XYZ file of C-alpha atoms in Angstrom:
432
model
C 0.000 0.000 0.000
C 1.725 3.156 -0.915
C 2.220 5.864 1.848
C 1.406 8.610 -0.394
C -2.329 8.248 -0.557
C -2.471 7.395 2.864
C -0.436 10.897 3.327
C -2.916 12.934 1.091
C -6.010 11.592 2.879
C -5.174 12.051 6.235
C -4.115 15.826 4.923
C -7.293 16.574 3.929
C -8.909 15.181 6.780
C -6.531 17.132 9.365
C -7.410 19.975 7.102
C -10.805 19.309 7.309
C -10.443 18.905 11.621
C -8.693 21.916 11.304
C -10.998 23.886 9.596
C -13.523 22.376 11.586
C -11.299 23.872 14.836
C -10.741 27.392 13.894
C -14.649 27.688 13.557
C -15.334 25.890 16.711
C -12.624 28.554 18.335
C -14.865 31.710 16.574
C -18.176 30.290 17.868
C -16.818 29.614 21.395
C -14.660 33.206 21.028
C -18.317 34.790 20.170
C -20.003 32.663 22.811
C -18.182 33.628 25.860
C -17.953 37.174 24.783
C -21.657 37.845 24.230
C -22.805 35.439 27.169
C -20.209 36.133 29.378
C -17.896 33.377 31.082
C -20.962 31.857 33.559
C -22.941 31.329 31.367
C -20.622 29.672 28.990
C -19.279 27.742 31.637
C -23.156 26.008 32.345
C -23.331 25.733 28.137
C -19.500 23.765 28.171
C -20.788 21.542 30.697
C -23.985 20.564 29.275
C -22.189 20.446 25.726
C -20.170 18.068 27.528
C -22.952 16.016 28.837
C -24.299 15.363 25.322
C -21.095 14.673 23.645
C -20.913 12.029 26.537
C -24.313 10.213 26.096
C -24.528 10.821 22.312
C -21.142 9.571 21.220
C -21.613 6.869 24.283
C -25.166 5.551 22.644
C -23.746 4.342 19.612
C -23.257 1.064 21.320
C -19.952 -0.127 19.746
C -21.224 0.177 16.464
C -19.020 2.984 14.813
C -15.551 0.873 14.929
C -18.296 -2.279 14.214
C -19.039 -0.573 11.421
C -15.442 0.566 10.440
C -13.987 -2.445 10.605
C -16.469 -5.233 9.019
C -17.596 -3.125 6.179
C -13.847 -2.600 5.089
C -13.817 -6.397 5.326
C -16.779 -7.098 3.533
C -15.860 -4.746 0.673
C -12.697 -6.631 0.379
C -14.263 -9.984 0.306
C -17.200 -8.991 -1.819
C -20.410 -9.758 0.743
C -22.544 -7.027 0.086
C -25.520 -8.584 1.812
C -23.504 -8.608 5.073
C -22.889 -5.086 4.545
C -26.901 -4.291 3.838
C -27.257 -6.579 6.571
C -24.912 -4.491 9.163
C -26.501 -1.297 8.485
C -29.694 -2.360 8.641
C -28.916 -4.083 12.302
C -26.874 -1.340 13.159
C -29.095 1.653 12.880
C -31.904 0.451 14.870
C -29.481 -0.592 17.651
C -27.834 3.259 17.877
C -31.741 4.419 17.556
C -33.162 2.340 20.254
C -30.181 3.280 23.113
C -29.831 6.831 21.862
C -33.382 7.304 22.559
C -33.772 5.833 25.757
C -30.244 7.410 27.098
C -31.672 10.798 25.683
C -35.466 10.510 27.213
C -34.166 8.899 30.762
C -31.817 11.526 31.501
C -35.038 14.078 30.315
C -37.168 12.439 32.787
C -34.547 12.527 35.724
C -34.133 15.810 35.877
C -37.715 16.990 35.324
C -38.577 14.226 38.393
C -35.909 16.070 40.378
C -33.916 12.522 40.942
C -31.014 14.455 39.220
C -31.279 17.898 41.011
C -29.825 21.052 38.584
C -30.810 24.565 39.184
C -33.838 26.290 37.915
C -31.326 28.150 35.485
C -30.229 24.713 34.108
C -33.670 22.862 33.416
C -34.116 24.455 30.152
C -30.835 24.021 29.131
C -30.289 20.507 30.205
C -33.203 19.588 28.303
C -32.488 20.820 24.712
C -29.166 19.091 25.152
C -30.587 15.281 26.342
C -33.122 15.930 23.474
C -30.411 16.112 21.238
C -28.967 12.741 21.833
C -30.483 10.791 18.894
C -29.462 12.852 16.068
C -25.582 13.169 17.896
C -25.951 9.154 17.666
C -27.196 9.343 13.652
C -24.041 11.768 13.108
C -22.013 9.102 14.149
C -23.419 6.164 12.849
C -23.235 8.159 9.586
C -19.540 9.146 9.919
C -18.626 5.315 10.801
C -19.817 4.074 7.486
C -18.097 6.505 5.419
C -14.733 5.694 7.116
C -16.063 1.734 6.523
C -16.536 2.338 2.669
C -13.052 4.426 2.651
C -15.018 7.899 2.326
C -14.328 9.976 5.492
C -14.477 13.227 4.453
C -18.902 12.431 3.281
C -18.748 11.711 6.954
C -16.899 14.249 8.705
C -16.703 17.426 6.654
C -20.446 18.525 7.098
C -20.047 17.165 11.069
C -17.397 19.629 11.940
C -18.125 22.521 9.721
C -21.727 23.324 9.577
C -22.259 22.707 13.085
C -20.353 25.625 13.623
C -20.971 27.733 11.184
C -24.899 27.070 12.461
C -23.579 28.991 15.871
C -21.535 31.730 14.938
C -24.358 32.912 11.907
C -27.351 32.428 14.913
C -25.263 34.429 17.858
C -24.353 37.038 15.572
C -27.585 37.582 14.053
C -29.177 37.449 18.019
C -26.959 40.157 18.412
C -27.398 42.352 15.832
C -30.962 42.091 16.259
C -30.592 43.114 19.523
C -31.959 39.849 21.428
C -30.975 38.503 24.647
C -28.336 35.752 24.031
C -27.529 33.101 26.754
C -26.235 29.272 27.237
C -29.830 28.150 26.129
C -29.188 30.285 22.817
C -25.833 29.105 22.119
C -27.616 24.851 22.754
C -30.473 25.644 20.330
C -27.854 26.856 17.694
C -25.892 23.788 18.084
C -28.811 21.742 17.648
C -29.581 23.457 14.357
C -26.225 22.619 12.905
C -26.359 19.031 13.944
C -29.498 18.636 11.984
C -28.364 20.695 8.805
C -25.180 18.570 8.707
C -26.917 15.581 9.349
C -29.100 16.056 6.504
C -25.800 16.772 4.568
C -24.503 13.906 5.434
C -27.118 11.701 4.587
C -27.363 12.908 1.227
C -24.095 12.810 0.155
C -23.617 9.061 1.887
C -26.608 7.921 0.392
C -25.875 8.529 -3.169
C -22.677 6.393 -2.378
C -23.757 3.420 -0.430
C -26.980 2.943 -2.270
C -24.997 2.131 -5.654
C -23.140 -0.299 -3.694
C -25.974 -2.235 -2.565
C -28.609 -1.555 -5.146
C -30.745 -4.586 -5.210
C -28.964 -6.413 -2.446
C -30.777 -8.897 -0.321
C -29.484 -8.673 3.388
C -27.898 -10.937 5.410
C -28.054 -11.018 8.989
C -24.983 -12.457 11.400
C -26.077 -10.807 14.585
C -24.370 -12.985 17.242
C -20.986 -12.423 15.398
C -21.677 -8.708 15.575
C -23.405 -8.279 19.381
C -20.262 -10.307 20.499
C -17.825 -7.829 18.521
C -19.412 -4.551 19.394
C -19.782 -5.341 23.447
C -16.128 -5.189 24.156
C -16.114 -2.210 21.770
C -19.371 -0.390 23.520
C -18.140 -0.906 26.430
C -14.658 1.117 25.503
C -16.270 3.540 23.655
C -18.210 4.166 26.665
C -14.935 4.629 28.896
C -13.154 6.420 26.629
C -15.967 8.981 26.483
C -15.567 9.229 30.168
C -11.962 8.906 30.172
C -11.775 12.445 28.063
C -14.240 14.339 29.313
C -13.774 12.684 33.137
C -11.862 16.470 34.339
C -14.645 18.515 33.198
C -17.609 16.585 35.037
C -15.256 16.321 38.108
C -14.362 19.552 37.858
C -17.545 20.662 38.260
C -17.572 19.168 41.366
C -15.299 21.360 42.947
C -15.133 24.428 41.126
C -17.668 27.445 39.552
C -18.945 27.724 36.363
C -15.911 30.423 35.862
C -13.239 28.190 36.188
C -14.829 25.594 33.847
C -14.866 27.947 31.496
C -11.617 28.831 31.362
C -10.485 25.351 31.829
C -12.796 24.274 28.635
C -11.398 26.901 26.236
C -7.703 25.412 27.111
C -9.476 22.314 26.675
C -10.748 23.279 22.720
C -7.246 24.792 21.821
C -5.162 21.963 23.327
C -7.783 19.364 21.141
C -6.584 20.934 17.923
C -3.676 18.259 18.808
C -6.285 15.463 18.436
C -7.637 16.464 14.659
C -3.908 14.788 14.238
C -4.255 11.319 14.776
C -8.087 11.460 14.232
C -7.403 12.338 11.138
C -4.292 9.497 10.304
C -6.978 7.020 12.165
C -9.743 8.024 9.360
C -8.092 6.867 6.497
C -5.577 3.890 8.093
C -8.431 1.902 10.305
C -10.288 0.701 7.838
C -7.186 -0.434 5.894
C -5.287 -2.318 8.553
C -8.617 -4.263 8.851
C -8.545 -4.825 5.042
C -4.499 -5.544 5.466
C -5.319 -8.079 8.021
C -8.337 -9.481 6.345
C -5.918 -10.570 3.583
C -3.025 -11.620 5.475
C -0.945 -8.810 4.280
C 1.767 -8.426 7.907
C 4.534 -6.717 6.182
C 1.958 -3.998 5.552
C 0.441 -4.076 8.060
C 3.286 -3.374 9.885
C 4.809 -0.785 7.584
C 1.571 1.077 8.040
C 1.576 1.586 11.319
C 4.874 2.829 11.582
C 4.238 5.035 9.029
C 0.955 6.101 10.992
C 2.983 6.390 14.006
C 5.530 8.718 12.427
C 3.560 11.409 10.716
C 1.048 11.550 13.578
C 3.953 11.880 16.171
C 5.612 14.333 13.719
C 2.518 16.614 13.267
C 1.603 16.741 17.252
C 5.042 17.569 17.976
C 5.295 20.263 15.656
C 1.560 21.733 16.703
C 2.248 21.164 19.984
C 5.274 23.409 20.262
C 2.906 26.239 17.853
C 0.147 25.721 20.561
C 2.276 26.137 23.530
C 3.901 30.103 21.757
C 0.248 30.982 20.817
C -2.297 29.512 23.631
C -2.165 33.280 25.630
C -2.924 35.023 22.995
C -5.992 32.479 21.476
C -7.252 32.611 25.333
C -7.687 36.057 25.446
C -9.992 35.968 22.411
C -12.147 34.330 24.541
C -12.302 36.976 27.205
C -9.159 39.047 29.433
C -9.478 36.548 32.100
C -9.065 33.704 30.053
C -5.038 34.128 29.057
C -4.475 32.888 32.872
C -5.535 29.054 31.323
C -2.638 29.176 29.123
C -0.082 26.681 31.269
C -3.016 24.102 31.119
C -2.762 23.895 27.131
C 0.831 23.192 27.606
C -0.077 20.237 29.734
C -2.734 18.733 28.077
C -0.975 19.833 24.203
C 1.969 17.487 25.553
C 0.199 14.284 26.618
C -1.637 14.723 23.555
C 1.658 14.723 21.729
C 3.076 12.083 23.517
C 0.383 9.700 23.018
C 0.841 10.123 19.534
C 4.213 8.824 19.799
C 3.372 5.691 21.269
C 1.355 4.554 17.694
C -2.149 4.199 16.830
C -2.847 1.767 19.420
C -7.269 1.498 19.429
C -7.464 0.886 16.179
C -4.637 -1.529 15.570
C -6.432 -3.928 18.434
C -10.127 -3.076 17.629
C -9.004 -3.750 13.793
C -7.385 -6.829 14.103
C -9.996 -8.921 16.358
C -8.628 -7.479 19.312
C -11.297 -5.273 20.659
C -11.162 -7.110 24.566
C -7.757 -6.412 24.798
C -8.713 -2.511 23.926
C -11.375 -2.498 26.796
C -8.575 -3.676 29.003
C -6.734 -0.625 27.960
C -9.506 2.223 27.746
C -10.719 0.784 31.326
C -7.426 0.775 33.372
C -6.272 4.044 31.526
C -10.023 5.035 32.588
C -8.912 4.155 36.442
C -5.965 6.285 36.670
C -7.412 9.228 35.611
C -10.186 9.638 37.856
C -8.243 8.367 40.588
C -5.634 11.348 39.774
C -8.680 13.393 39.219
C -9.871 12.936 42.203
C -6.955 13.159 44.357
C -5.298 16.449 42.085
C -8.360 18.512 40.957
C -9.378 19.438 45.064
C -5.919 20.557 45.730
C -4.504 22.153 42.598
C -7.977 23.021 40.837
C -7.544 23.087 36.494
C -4.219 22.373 36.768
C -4.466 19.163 38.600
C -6.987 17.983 35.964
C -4.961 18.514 33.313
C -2.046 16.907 34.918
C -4.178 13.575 35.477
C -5.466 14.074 31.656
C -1.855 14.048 30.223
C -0.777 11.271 32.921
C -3.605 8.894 31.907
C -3.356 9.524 28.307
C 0.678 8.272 28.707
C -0.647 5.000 30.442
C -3.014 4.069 27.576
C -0.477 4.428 24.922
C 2.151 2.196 27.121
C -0.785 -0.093 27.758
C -2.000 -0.526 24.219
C 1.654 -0.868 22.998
C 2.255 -3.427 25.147
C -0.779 -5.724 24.133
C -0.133 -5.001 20.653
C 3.323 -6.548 20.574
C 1.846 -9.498 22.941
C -1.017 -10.776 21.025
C -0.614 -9.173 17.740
C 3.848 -9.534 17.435
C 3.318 -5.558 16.329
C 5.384 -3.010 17.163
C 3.523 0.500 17.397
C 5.744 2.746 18.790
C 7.906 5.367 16.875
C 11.084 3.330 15.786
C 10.408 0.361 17.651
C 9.628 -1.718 14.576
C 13.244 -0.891 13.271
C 15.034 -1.093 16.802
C 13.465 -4.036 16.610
C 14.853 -5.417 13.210
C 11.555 -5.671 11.834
């Protein structure tokens, strides 16, 4: 498999993440300036909250997904693929929409207790859950049939876009703007890209499986995408477990400056997202066919230009995080040592090789929950035991820490089961 298209594709993608960034910076810039920083510190959290349930409600299926439709394109079974989605999409329905109406009904019972300022806001964001789940089940078949950008370009532009054109126009208009303004405007945008989304994946897939009868293996699949549901579902806690425990100890001030270091220091991330959208579904193809030499000249090469690129953005980020800070507001520039600290683990994560998707590609998804679940245990017990006496900085620290331990972790089980080396240079230190 030649590196170059592999190169070019994960370009555009990190482009695309990028992109997708700088917008996500502009609407955040004009949220906390025209909302001020409590009320976009009650928006980050709930933001967070539905990130949490809606990317945790797709069950296991988007790596599912991922990996056996790059398999079944290579072998040729298009019924298992109409099969999959058809299996697939009313398993992410039926949990999105019972995670998104329970948590509805326990805070409107009062089991959950929020403020009266919170109700409204709290509900707009648990309705939302379903469609978050769609955008993702979406996404996760156009990395499966080797088309990420259908998937991810409208996800992580129009969203955007759908807040900064609704707060400025509030504005202008004179109207009252507040965290319920800024949820409603990222609802909007998740509907207008999903529609997007759908279209463009739809004129794709169906040609693929025009007139295809499907065919059903769902014990193969439900004992596949436990292991991977149940990582998905501590990886979402594992990065987003300092903002909820934050929240524990500190105001809605302090969250907000800790979740606009948190958006500039996840720039890092668009990095090996982006390698990890165009490489999955090929090591699964590479190991569906045997192909180890490959395989393993994949990963390193994965490895190296993800390392390479989070290095390099990591050093940018660390020069300009005071001065992207204070865009948000002149408080906010005091944040700037946290991007440093979560910008590094970031970058040193990266180093350590694509670890998730080399074990949840090649068969070894249990191994992964092993991985995402201790790496989950070390950083809330650092969490908890940093956050009460150093505030921010003592969640980042437990951030960076844990994201070290899951690299180590995943690069150990790699070379165990798998005889794959995924650090940077290890393959070649190795002999390999």
């Amino acid at each position: 498999m030649s590196s170059a298209p592999t190169i070019r594709g994960s370009i555009s993608i990190i482009l695309v993440r990028i992109t997708g960034a700088g917008l996500a910076l502009l609407a955040q810039v004009i949220a906390s300036r025209i909302i001020g920083a409590e009320e976009f510190g009650r928006y980050s959290l709930m933001l967070v909250w539905l990130l949490l349930l809606g990317h945790g409600a797709t069950a296991g299926t988007n790596p599912l997904l991922c990996r056996y439709i790059a398999q079944y394109l290579k072998s040729g079974d298009m019924p298992a693929i109409a099969g999959l989605l058809r299996w697939a999409i009313s398993v992410v329905l039926a949990v999105g929409t019972t995670l998104g109406l329970s948590a509805v009904l326990l805070i409107h019972t009062g089991i959950i207790a929020v403020g009266p300022e919170t109700i409204l806001l709290a509900t707009l964001a648990f309705s939302a859950v379903p469609l978050l789940v769609l955008q993702d089940f979406l996404e996760a078949i156009a990395r499966g049939v080797d088309r990420p950008a259908l998937g991810i370009a409208p996800a992580y532009l129009v969203r955007h876009l759908a807040i900064i054109f609704g707060l400025l126009s509030a504005f202008l208009l004179g109207c009252q703007a507040g965290a319920v303004t800024v949820m409603s405007m990222t609802i909007i945008g998740l509907v207008i890209s999903l529609v997007i989304q759908f279209i463009l994946l739809h004129h794709h897939v169906a040609g693929l499986l025009r007139g295809t009868l499907p065919v059903y293996r769902q014990h193969e699949w439900y004992r596949t995408a436990l292991p991977m549901a149940l990582g998905e579902a501590a990886e979402l806690l594992f990065m987003n477990a300092d903002i909820l425990i934050l929240g524990m100890f500190v105001g809605p001030e302090l969250i907000a400056y800790y979740f606009a270091a948190t958006r500039l220091a996840q720039v890092l991330t668009y990095v090996p997202y982006g390698m990890s959208a165009v490489t999955a579904q090929r090591m699964a193809a590479l190991a569906e066919s045997r192909e180890r030499g490959r395989l393993q000249a994949l990963i390193d090469h994965t490895t190296l230009v993800s390392g390479g690129l989070a290095i390099l953005a990591a050093l940018g980020m660390a020069v300009l995080a005071p001065y992207l800070l204070a865009l948000f507001g002149n408080d906010y520039a005091q944040a700037a040592p946290l991007v440093i600290i979560l910008a590094g683990g970031i970058a040193f994560a990266c180093l350590l090789g694509p670890g998730e998707d080399t074990l949840n590609m090649l068969g070894q998804e249990r191994a992964g929950l092993i991985c995402i679940a201790a790496a989950l245990a070390v950083n809330l017990a650092l969490n908890f035991l940093l956050v009460p006496r150093m505030g921010p900085a003592g969640a980042a620290w437990a951030s960076a820490i844990a994201l070290a331990a899951r690299g180590l972790l995943a690069a150990g089980f790699a070379k165990r089961n798998l005889n794959l080396y995924l650090p940077l240079g290890a393959s070649r230190l190795a002999g390999t």
